[in-house]
Tab-separated table of C-alpha atoms in Angstrom:
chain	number	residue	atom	x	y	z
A	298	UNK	CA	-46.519	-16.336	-22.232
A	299	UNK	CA	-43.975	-15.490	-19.133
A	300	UNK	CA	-42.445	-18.251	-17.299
A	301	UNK	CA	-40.957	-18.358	-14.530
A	302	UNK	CA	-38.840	-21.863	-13.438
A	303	UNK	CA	-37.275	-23.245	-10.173
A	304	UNK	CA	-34.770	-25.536	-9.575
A	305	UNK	CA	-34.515	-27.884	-8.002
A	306	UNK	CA	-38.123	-28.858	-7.533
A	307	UNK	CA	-36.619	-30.555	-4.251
A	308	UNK	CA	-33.787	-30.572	-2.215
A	309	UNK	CA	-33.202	-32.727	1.175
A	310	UNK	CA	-29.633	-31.768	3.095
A	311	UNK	CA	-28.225	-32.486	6.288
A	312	UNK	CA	-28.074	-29.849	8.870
A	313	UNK	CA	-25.520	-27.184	8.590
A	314	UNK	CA	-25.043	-28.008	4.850
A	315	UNK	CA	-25.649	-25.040	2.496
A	316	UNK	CA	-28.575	-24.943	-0.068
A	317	UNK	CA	-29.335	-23.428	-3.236
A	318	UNK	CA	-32.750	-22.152	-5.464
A	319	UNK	CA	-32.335	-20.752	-8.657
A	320	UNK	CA	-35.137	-19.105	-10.640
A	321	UNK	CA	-35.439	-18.726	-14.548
A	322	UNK	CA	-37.384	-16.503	-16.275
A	323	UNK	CA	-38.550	-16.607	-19.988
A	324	UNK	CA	-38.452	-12.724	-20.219
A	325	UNK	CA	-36.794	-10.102	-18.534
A	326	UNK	CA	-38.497	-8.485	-15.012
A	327	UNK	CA	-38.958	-5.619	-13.794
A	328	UNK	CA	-38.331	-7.094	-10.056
A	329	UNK	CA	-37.995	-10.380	-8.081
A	330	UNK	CA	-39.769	-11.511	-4.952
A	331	UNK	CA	-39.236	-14.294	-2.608
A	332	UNK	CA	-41.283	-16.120	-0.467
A	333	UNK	CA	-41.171	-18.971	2.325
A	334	UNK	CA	-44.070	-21.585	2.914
A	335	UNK	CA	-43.794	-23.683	5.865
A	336	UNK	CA	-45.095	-27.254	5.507
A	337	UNK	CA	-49.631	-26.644	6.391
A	338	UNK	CA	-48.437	-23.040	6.228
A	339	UNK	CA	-49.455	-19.979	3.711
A	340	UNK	CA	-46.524	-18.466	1.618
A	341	UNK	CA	-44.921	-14.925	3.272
A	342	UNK	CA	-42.945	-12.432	1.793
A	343	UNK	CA	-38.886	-12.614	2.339
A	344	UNK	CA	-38.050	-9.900	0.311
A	345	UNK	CA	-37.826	-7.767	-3.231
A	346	UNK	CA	-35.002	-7.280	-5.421
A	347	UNK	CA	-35.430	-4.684	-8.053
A	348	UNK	CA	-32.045	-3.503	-9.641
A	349	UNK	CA	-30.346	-5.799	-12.359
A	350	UNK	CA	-26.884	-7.466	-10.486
A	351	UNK	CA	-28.479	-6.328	-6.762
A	352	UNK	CA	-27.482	-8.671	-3.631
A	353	UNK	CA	-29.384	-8.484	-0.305
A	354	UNK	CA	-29.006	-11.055	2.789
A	355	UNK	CA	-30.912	-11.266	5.254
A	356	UNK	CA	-29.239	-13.206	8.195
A	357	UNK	CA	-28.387	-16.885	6.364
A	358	UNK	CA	-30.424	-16.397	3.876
A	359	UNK	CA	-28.540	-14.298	0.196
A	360	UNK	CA	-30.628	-12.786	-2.534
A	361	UNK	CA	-29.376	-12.268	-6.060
A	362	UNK	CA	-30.944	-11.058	-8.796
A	363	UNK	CA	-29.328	-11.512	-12.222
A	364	UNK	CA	-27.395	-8.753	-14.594
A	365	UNK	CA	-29.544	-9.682	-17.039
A	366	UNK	CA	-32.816	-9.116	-14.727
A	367	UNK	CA	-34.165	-13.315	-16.148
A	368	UNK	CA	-32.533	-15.051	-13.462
A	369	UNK	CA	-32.601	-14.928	-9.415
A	370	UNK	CA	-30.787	-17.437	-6.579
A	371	UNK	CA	-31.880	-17.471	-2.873
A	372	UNK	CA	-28.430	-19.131	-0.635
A	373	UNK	CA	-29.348	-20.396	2.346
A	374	UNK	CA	-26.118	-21.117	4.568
A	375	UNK	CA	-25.368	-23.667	7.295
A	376	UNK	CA	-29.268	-24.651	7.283
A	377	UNK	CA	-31.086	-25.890	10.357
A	378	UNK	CA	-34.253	-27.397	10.780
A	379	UNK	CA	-36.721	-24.313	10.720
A	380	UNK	CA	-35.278	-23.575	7.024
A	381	UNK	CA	-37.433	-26.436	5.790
A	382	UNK	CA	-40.580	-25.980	4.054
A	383	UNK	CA	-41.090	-24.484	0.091
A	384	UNK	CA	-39.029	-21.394	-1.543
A	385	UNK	CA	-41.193	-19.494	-4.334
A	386	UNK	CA	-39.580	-16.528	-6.219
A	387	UNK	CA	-42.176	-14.517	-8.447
A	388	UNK	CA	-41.413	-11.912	-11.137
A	389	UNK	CA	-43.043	-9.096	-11.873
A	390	UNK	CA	-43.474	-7.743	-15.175
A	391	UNK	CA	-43.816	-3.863	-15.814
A	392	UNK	CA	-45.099	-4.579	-19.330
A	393	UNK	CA	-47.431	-6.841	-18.475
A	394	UNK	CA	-48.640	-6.070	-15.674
A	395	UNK	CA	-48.024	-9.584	-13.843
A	396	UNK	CA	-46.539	-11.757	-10.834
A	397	UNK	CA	-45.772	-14.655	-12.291
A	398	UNK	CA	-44.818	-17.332	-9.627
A	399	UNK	CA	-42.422	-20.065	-9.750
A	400	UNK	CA	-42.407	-24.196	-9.729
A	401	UNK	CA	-40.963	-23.934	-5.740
A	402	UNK	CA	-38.546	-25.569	-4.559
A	403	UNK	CA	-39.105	-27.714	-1.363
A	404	UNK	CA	-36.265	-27.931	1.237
A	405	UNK	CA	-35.799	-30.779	3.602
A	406	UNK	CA	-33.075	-30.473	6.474
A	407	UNK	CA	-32.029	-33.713	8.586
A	408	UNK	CA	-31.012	-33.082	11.806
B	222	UNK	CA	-50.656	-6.995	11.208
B	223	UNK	CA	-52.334	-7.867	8.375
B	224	UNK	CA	-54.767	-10.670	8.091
B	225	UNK	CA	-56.187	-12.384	5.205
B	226	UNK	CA	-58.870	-14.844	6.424
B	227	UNK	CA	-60.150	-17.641	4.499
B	228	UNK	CA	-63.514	-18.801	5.132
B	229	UNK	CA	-62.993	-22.806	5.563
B	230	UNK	CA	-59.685	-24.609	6.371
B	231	UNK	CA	-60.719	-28.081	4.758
B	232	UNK	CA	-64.028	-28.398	2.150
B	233	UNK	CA	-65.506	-31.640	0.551
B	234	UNK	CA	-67.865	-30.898	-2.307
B	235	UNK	CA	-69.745	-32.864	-4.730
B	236	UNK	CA	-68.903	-33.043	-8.286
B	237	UNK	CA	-71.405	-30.614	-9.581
B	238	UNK	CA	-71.999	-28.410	-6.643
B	239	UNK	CA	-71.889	-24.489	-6.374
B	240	UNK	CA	-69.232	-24.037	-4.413
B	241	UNK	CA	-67.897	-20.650	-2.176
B	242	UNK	CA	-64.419	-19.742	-1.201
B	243	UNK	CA	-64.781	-16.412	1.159
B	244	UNK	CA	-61.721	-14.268	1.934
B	245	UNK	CA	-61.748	-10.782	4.029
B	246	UNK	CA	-59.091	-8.881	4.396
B	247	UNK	CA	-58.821	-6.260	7.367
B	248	UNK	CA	-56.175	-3.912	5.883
B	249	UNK	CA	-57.822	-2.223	3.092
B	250	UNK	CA	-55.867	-3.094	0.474
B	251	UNK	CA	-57.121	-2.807	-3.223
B	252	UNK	CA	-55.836	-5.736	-4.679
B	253	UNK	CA	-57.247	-9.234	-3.730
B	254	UNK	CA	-56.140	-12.018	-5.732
B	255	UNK	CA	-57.110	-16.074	-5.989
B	256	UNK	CA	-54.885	-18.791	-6.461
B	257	UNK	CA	-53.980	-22.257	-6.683
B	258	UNK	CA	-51.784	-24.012	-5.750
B	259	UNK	CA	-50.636	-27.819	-7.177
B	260	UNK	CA	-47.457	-29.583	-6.907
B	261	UNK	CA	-44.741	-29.005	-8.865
B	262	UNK	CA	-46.989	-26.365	-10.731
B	263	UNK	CA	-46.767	-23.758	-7.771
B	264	UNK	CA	-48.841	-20.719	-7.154
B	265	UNK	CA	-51.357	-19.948	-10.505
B	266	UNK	CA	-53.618	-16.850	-10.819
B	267	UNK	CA	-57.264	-17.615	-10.963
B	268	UNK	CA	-58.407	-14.470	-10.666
B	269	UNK	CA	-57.697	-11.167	-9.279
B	270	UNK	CA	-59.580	-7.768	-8.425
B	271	UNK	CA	-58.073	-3.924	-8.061
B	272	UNK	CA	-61.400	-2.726	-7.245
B	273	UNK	CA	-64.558	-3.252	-5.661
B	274	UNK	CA	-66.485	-4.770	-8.438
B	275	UNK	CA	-64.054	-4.658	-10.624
B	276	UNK	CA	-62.090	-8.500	-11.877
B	277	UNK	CA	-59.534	-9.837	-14.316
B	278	UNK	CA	-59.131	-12.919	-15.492
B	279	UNK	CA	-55.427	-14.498	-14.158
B	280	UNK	CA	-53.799	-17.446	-15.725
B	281	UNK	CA	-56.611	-20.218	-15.290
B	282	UNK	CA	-59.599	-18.591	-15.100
B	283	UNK	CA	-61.830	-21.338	-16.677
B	284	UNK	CA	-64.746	-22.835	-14.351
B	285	UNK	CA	-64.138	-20.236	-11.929
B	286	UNK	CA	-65.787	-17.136	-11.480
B	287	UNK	CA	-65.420	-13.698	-8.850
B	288	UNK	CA	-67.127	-11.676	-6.717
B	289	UNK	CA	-65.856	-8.326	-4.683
B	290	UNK	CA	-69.457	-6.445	-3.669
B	291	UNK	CA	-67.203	-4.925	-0.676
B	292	UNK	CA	-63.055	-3.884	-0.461
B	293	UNK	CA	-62.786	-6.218	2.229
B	294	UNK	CA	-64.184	-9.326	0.476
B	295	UNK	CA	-63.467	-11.369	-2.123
B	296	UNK	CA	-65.164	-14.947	-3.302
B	297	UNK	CA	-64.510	-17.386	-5.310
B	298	UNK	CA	-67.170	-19.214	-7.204
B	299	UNK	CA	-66.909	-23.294	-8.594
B	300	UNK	CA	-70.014	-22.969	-10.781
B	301	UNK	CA	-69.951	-26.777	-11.230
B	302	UNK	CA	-66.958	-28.419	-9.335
B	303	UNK	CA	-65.081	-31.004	-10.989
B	304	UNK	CA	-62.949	-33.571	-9.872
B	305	UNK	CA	-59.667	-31.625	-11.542
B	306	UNK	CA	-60.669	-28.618	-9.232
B	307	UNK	CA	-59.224	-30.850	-5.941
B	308	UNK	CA	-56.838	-28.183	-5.155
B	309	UNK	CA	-55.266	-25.571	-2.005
B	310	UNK	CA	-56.706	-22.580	-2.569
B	311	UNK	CA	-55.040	-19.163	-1.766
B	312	UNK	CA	-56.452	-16.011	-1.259
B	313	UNK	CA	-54.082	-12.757	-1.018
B	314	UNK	CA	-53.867	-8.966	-0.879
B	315	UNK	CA	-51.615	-6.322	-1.590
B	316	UNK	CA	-52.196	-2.528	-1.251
B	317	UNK	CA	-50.606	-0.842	-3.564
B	318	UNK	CA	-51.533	-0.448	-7.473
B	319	UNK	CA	-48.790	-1.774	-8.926
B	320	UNK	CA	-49.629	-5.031	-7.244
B	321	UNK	CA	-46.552	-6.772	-8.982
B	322	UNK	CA	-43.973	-4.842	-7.071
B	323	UNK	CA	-45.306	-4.944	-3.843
B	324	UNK	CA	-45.682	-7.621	-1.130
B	325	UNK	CA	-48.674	-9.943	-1.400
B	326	UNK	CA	-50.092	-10.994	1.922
B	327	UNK	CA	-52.095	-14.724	1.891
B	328	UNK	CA	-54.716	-16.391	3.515
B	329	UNK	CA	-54.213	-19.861	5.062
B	330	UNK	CA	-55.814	-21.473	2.244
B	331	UNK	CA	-58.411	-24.300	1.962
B	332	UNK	CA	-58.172	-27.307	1.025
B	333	UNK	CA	-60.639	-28.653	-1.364
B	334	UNK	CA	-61.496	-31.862	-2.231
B	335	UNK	CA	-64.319	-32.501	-4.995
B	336	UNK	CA	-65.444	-36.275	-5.016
């Protein structure tokens, strides 16, 4: 069945260092969504990519979503401290009707 | 602003026990979902609903069963918790029918622990 894979599964930097998620998946999408879970928090919604090769940023924060419509990265530049906490991407599948979530990756930033 | 609203921050069950996970939603959305979520194995479909009354089975369905008599509501039933059901669990809604392309909105999950 789909997969969908993160990596790293965790990541600890020092403040103002840039940081990296990338997320596999084992068929192609139909769209890409990204979300943010604080540590004791519930995940929210960053934002959707739906167009093969599209780029959206959002502040610090830089959304890709592959040519190929398998793969997506969320860039996180010069981090501070409220970055940390646990990045999720989660494809969706037109053709089978699914939102298929990913490993996470958790980010820790040292001051 | 929408707001899911789970039922019980922290539970401790029995192994055995019935056990109830409640979630309202106040923004009448049609899709209500159930999750959980483990390390390192992220956020996996139990169950999900597009309709009052109306469920599908998600990823890991097994042990668990649904319940959506009202739009608003949507439980989650442990007919016999196990130990291997110790888990966060997430509730979430989305409003539109394609529920994979648009934004899911989740509860502030409970914590359950089944000794």
């Amino acid at each position: 069945g789909q997969q969908v894979m993160q990596i790293p599964q965790y990541q600890h930097v020092q403040e103002g260092e840039d940081f990296t998620t990338y997320c596999n998946s084992s068929t192609t999408l139909s769209n890409i969504q990204w979300y943010k879970q604080r540590p004791g928090g519930h995940p929210v919604f960053l934002i959707q990519l739906v167009k093969s090769g599209e780029v959206k940023k959002q502040k610090r924060l830089t959304f890709q979503f592959g040519e190929a419509k398998k793969n997506s990265s969320l860039h996180i530049t010069a981090t501070q401290t409220t970055d940390v906490g646990t990045y999720f991407c989660a494809g969706g599948s037109r053709n089978t009707d699914k939102l298929i979530f990913g490993t996470g990756t958790r980010l820790q930033v040292f001051p | 602003d929408v707001k899911v609203t789970q039922s019980s921050r922290y539970l401790v069950k029995r192994t055995g026990e019935k056990v109830f996970l409640e979630c309202v939603q106040d923004m009448d959305h049609e899709n209500m979902f159930w999750y959980r979520q483990d390390p390192g194995l992220g956020l996996r479909l139990i169950y999900f609903s597009y309709d009052v009354k109306m469920k599908e089975k998600g990823d890991i369905p097994e042990g668990y069963s649904v319940s959506r008599e009202k739009k608003e509501r949507f439980s989650l039933i442990l007919e016999s918790a196990s130990t291997n059901q110790t888990s966060m669990y997430l509730c979430a809604s989305s409003p539109n029918s394609k529920f994979f392309e648009t934004e899911a909105f989740f509860g502030q999950g409970t914590r359950l622990t089944v000794v």
